[in-house]
Amino acid sequence: MWGYTTVLRAEFEKRKDFVEQIMLELGCEIVDTEITYMQETSLFGEDVKETWCSNRPLYKFQNGFYRIDEVLFAEKPFIVLEYADTEDMVRMNAMEDCDPFPYGLSDEDTIKEVRYSLGIEPYPQS
């Protein structure tokens, strides 16, 4: 069950489409493999879960593999890029999360977050 009233699942997916567009513009290449996986995400702080089949592609960038995922925090959904060194790790669903970012960032800030996640720029120091 989608637990948000301020954003529709379709709007959130559209924002993930925008992240994919950024990734392609930054030089990511879609890997010609079909890795469809079931994903169950818990809404943090609540007893709500949503299960859906993610059909987002796998990307190769420099020496790693990335795919778009999400983290459903209680206040709002976040987008996160997952990373693995090898395609075998991807197939085993053993990818690591980069830092998640809110779906509602400005386009400029979203581009920055994708650049950080891909290692193009270092995360800013606090």
Coordinates of N, CA and C in Angstrom, one line a residue:
M1 N 0.8 -1.2 0.0 CA 0.0 0.0 0.0 C 0.9 1.2 0.0
W2 N 0.6 2.1 -0.9 CA 1.4 3.4 -1.0 C 0.9 4.3 0.2
G3 N 1.8 4.7 1.1 CA 1.4 5.3 2.3 C 1.5 6.8 2.3
Y4 N 1.5 7.5 1.1 CA 1.7 8.9 1.1 C 0.4 9.6 0.5
T5 N 0.1 10.7 1.0 CA -1.1 11.5 0.5 C -0.6 12.7 -0.3
T6 N 0.7 13.1 -0.1 CA 1.2 14.3 -0.8 C 1.9 14.0 -2.1
V7 N 2.1 12.7 -2.4 CA 2.7 12.4 -3.7 C 2.1 11.0 -4.2
L8 N 1.7 11.0 -5.4 CA 1.2 9.7 -6.0 C 2.4 8.9 -6.5
R9 N 2.2 7.6 -6.5 CA 3.2 6.6 -6.9 C 3.7 7.0 -8.4
A10 N 2.7 7.4 -9.2 CA 3.1 7.8 -10.6 C 4.0 9.0 -10.6
E11 N 3.8 10.0 -9.8 CA 4.6 11.1 -9.7 C 6.0 10.7 -9.3
F12 N 6.1 9.9 -8.3 CA 7.4 9.4 -7.8 C 8.2 8.6 -8.9
E13 N 7.5 7.8 -9.6 CA 8.1 7.0 -10.7 C 8.6 8.0 -11.8
K14 N 7.8 9.0 -12.1 CA 8.2 10.0 -13.1 C 9.5 10.7 -12.6
R15 N 9.7 10.9 -11.3 CA 10.9 11.6 -10.8 C 12.1 10.6 -11.0
K16 N 11.8 9.3 -10.8 CA 12.9 8.3 -11.0 C 13.3 8.3 -12.5
D17 N 12.3 8.5 -13.4 CA 12.6 8.6 -14.8 C 13.5 9.7 -15.1
F18 N 13.3 10.9 -14.4 CA 14.2 12.0 -14.6 C 15.6 11.7 -14.1
V19 N 15.8 10.9 -13.0 CA 17.1 10.5 -12.6 C 17.7 9.6 -13.6
E20 N 17.0 8.7 -14.2 CA 17.5 7.9 -15.3 C 18.0 8.8 -16.5
Q21 N 17.3 9.8 -16.8 CA 17.7 10.7 -17.9 C 19.0 11.4 -17.5
I22 N 19.2 11.8 -16.3 CA 20.4 12.4 -15.8 C 21.6 11.4 -15.9
M23 N 21.3 10.2 -15.5 CA 22.4 9.2 -15.6 C 22.9 9.0 -17.0
L24 N 21.9 8.9 -17.9 CA 22.3 8.7 -19.3 C 23.1 9.9 -19.8
E25 N 22.7 11.1 -19.5 CA 23.4 12.4 -19.9 C 24.8 12.4 -19.3
L26 N 25.0 11.8 -18.1 CA 26.3 11.8 -17.5 C 27.2 10.7 -18.0
G27 N 26.7 9.9 -18.9 CA 27.6 8.8 -19.5 C 27.3 7.4 -19.1
C28 N 26.3 7.2 -18.3 CA 25.9 5.8 -17.9 C 25.3 5.1 -19.1
E29 N 25.6 3.8 -19.2 CA 25.1 3.1 -20.3 C 24.2 1.9 -19.8
I30 N 23.1 1.7 -20.5 CA 22.2 0.7 -20.1 C 22.8 -0.7 -20.4
V31 N 22.8 -1.6 -19.4 CA 23.3 -2.9 -19.7 C 22.2 -3.8 -20.3
D32 N 22.5 -4.4 -21.3 CA 21.5 -5.2 -22.0 C 21.3 -6.6 -21.3
T33 N 20.6 -6.5 -20.2 CA 20.3 -7.6 -19.4 C 19.0 -7.3 -18.7
E34 N 18.2 -8.3 -18.5 CA 16.9 -8.1 -17.8 C 17.1 -8.6 -16.4
I35 N 17.1 -7.7 -15.5 CA 17.1 -8.0 -14.1 C 15.9 -7.4 -13.4
T36 N 14.9 -8.2 -13.4 CA 13.6 -7.8 -12.8 C 13.6 -8.5 -11.4
Y37 N 13.3 -7.7 -10.4 CA 13.4 -8.2 -9.0 C 12.2 -7.7 -8.3
M38 N 11.7 -8.5 -7.4 CA 10.6 -8.1 -6.5 C 11.3 -7.4 -5.4
Q39 N 10.6 -6.3 -5.0 CA 11.1 -5.5 -3.9 C 10.0 -5.2 -2.9
E40 N 10.4 -5.4 -1.7 CA 9.4 -5.0 -0.6 C 10.1 -3.9 0.2
T41 N 9.4 -2.8 0.3 CA 9.9 -1.7 1.0 C 9.0 -1.4 2.2
S42 N 9.6 -1.3 3.3 CA 8.8 -0.9 4.5 C 8.8 0.6 4.7
L43 N 7.7 1.2 5.0 CA 7.6 2.6 5.3 C 8.2 2.8 6.7
F44 N 9.3 3.4 6.8 CA 10.1 3.6 8.0 C 9.2 4.3 9.1
G45 N 9.2 3.7 10.2 CA 8.4 4.3 11.3 C 7.0 3.9 11.4
E46 N 6.5 3.1 10.4 CA 5.2 2.6 10.3 C 5.2 1.1 10.0
D47 N 4.0 0.5 10.2 CA 3.9 -0.9 9.8 C 3.2 -1.0 8.5
V48 N 3.8 -0.4 7.5 CA 3.2 -0.4 6.1 C 4.2 -0.9 5.2
K49 N 3.8 -1.8 4.3 CA 4.8 -2.3 3.3 C 4.1 -2.2 1.9
E50 N 5.0 -2.0 1.0 CA 4.5 -2.1 -0.4 C 5.4 -3.0 -1.2
T51 N 4.8 -3.9 -2.0 CA 5.6 -4.8 -2.8 C 5.2 -4.5 -4.3
W52 N 6.2 -4.4 -5.1 CA 6.0 -4.2 -6.5 C 7.2 -4.8 -7.3
C53 N 7.0 -4.9 -8.5 CA 8.1 -5.4 -9.4 C 8.8 -4.2 -10.1
S54 N 10.0 -4.1 -9.8 CA 10.8 -3.0 -10.4 C 11.3 -3.4 -11.8
N55 N 11.1 -2.6 -12.8 CA 11.6 -2.9 -14.1 C 12.6 -1.9 -14.6
R56 N 13.2 -1.2 -13.7 CA 14.2 -0.3 -14.0 C 15.5 -0.9 -14.5
P57 N 16.1 -0.3 -15.5 CA 17.3 -1.0 -16.1 C 18.5 -0.9 -15.2
L58 N 19.5 -1.7 -15.5 CA 20.8 -1.7 -14.9 C 21.7 -0.8 -15.7
Y59 N 22.5 0.0 -15.1 CA 23.4 0.9 -15.8 C 24.9 0.5 -15.4
K60 N 25.7 0.7 -16.4 CA 27.2 0.6 -16.2 C 27.7 2.0 -16.3
F61 N 28.6 2.4 -15.3 CA 29.3 3.6 -15.3 C 30.7 3.4 -14.8
Q62 N 31.7 3.8 -15.6 CA 33.1 3.5 -15.2 C 33.2 2.1 -14.8
N63 N 33.6 1.8 -13.6 CA 33.9 0.4 -13.2 C 32.8 -0.2 -12.3
G64 N 31.6 0.3 -12.4 CA 30.5 -0.2 -11.5 C 29.2 -0.3 -12.2
F65 N 28.3 -0.9 -11.5 CA 26.9 -1.1 -12.0 C 25.9 -0.4 -11.0
Y66 N 24.9 0.3 -11.6 CA 24.0 1.1 -10.8 C 22.6 0.7 -11.2
R67 N 21.7 0.9 -10.2 CA 20.2 0.9 -10.6 C 19.5 1.8 -9.6
I68 N 18.4 2.2 -10.0 CA 17.6 3.2 -9.2 C 16.7 2.4 -8.2
D69 N 16.7 2.8 -7.0 CA 15.8 2.2 -6.0 C 15.2 3.3 -5.2
E70 N 14.5 2.9 -4.1 CA 13.8 3.9 -3.3 C 13.9 3.5 -1.8
V71 N 13.7 4.5 -1.0 CA 13.6 4.3 0.5 C 12.4 5.1 0.9
L72 N 11.4 4.5 1.5 CA 10.2 5.1 1.9 C 10.2 5.5 3.3
F73 N 10.7 6.7 3.6 CA 10.7 7.3 4.9 C 9.3 7.8 5.2
A74 N 9.0 7.9 6.5 CA 7.7 8.3 7.0 C 7.2 9.6 6.4
E75 N 8.1 10.6 6.3 CA 7.7 11.9 5.8 C 7.5 12.0 4.3
K76 N 8.4 11.3 3.6 CA 8.3 11.3 2.1 C 9.2 10.3 1.5
P77 N 9.0 9.9 0.3 CA 9.8 8.9 -0.4 C 11.2 9.5 -0.8
F78 N 12.2 8.7 -0.8 CA 13.5 9.1 -1.2 C 13.9 8.2 -2.4
I79 N 14.8 8.7 -3.2 CA 15.4 8.0 -4.3 C 16.8 7.6 -3.9
V80 N 17.3 6.4 -4.3 CA 18.6 6.0 -4.0 C 19.2 5.3 -5.1
L81 N 20.4 5.5 -5.5 CA 21.1 4.7 -6.5 C 21.8 3.5 -5.7
E82 N 21.6 2.3 -6.2 CA 22.3 1.2 -5.7 C 23.6 0.9 -6.5
Y83 N 24.6 0.4 -5.9 CA 25.9 0.2 -6.6 C 26.4 -1.2 -6.3
A84 N 27.0 -1.8 -7.3 CA 27.8 -3.1 -7.2 C 29.0 -3.0 -8.1
D85 N 30.1 -3.7 -7.7 CA 31.3 -3.8 -8.5 C 31.1 -4.7 -9.7
T86 N 30.3 -5.8 -9.6 CA 30.2 -6.8 -10.6 C 28.7 -7.0 -11.0
E87 N 28.5 -7.5 -12.2 CA 27.2 -7.9 -12.6 C 26.7 -9.1 -11.8
D88 N 27.6 -10.0 -11.3 CA 27.2 -11.1 -10.5 C 26.6 -10.6 -9.2
M89 N 27.2 -9.6 -8.6 CA 26.6 -9.0 -7.4 C 25.2 -8.5 -7.6
V90 N 25.0 -7.9 -8.8 CA 23.7 -7.4 -9.1 C 22.7 -8.5 -9.2
R91 N 23.1 -9.6 -9.9 CA 22.2 -10.8 -10.0 C 21.8 -11.4 -8.7
M92 N 22.7 -11.3 -7.7 CA 22.5 -11.8 -6.4 C 21.7 -10.8 -5.5
N93 N 21.4 -9.7 -6.1 CA 20.7 -8.6 -5.4 C 21.5 -8.2 -4.2
A94 N 22.8 -8.1 -4.4 CA 23.7 -7.7 -3.3 C 24.3 -6.3 -3.6
M95 N 23.5 -5.4 -3.9 CA 24.0 -4.1 -4.2 C 24.0 -3.2 -2.9
E96 N 24.9 -2.2 -2.9 CA 24.9 -1.3 -1.7 C 24.2 0.0 -2.1
D97 N 23.6 0.6 -1.1 CA 22.9 1.9 -1.3 C 23.9 3.0 -1.3
C98 N 23.8 3.9 -2.2 CA 24.5 5.2 -2.1 C 23.6 6.1 -1.1
D99 N 23.9 7.3 -0.9 CA 23.1 8.1 0.0 C 21.8 8.5 -0.7
P100 N 20.7 8.2 0.0 CA 19.4 8.5 -0.6 C 19.1 10.0 -0.5
F101 N 18.3 10.5 -1.5 CA 17.9 11.9 -1.5 C 16.4 12.0 -1.7
P102 N 15.8 13.1 -1.2 CA 14.3 13.3 -1.4 C 13.9 13.4 -2.8
Y103 N 12.8 12.9 -3.1 CA 12.3 12.9 -4.5 C 12.0 14.3 -5.0
G104 N 11.7 15.2 -4.1 CA 11.2 16.5 -4.4 C 12.2 17.6 -4.5
L105 N 13.5 17.2 -4.6 CA 14.6 18.3 -4.8 C 14.4 19.0 -6.1
S106 N 14.9 20.2 -6.2 CA 14.9 20.9 -7.5 C 15.7 20.0 -8.5
D107 N 15.5 20.3 -9.8 CA 16.2 19.6 -10.8 C 17.7 19.8 -10.6
E108 N 18.2 21.0 -10.3 CA 19.6 21.2 -10.1 C 20.2 20.4 -9.0
D109 N 19.4 20.4 -7.8 CA 19.9 19.6 -6.7 C 19.9 18.1 -7.0
T110 N 18.9 17.6 -7.7 CA 18.8 16.2 -8.1 C 20.0 15.8 -9.0
I111 N 20.4 16.7 -9.9 CA 21.6 16.4 -10.7 C 22.8 16.3 -9.9
K112 N 22.9 17.2 -8.9 CA 24.1 17.2 -8.0 C 24.1 15.8 -7.2
E113 N 22.9 15.4 -6.7 CA 22.9 14.1 -6.0 C 23.3 13.0 -6.8
V114 N 22.9 12.9 -8.1 CA 23.2 11.9 -9.0 C 24.7 11.9 -9.2
R115 N 25.3 13.1 -9.4 CA 26.7 13.2 -9.6 C 27.5 12.7 -8.4
Y116 N 27.0 13.0 -7.2 CA 27.6 12.5 -6.0 C 27.6 10.9 -5.9
S117 N 26.4 10.4 -6.2 CA 26.2 9.0 -6.1 C 27.1 8.2 -7.1
L118 N 27.3 8.8 -8.3 CA 28.1 8.2 -9.3 C 29.6 8.4 -9.1
G119 N 29.9 9.2 -8.1 CA 31.4 9.4 -7.8 C 32.0 10.5 -8.7
I120 N 31.2 11.2 -9.5 CA 31.7 12.2 -10.3 C 32.3 13.4 -9.5
E121 N 31.5 13.7 -8.4 CA 31.9 14.7 -7.5 C 31.8 14.1 -6.1
P122 N 32.7 14.5 -5.2 CA 32.6 14.1 -3.8 C 31.4 14.7 -3.1
Y123 N 30.8 14.0 -2.2 CA 29.8 14.5 -1.3 C 30.4 15.7 -0.6
P124 N 29.6 16.8 -0.4 CA 30.1 18.0 0.3 C 30.4 17.6 1.7
Q125 N 31.4 18.2 2.3 CA 31.8 18.0 3.7 C 30.9 18.9 4.5
S126 N 30.5 18.3 5.7 CA 29.6 19.1 6.6 C 30.3 20.3 7.2

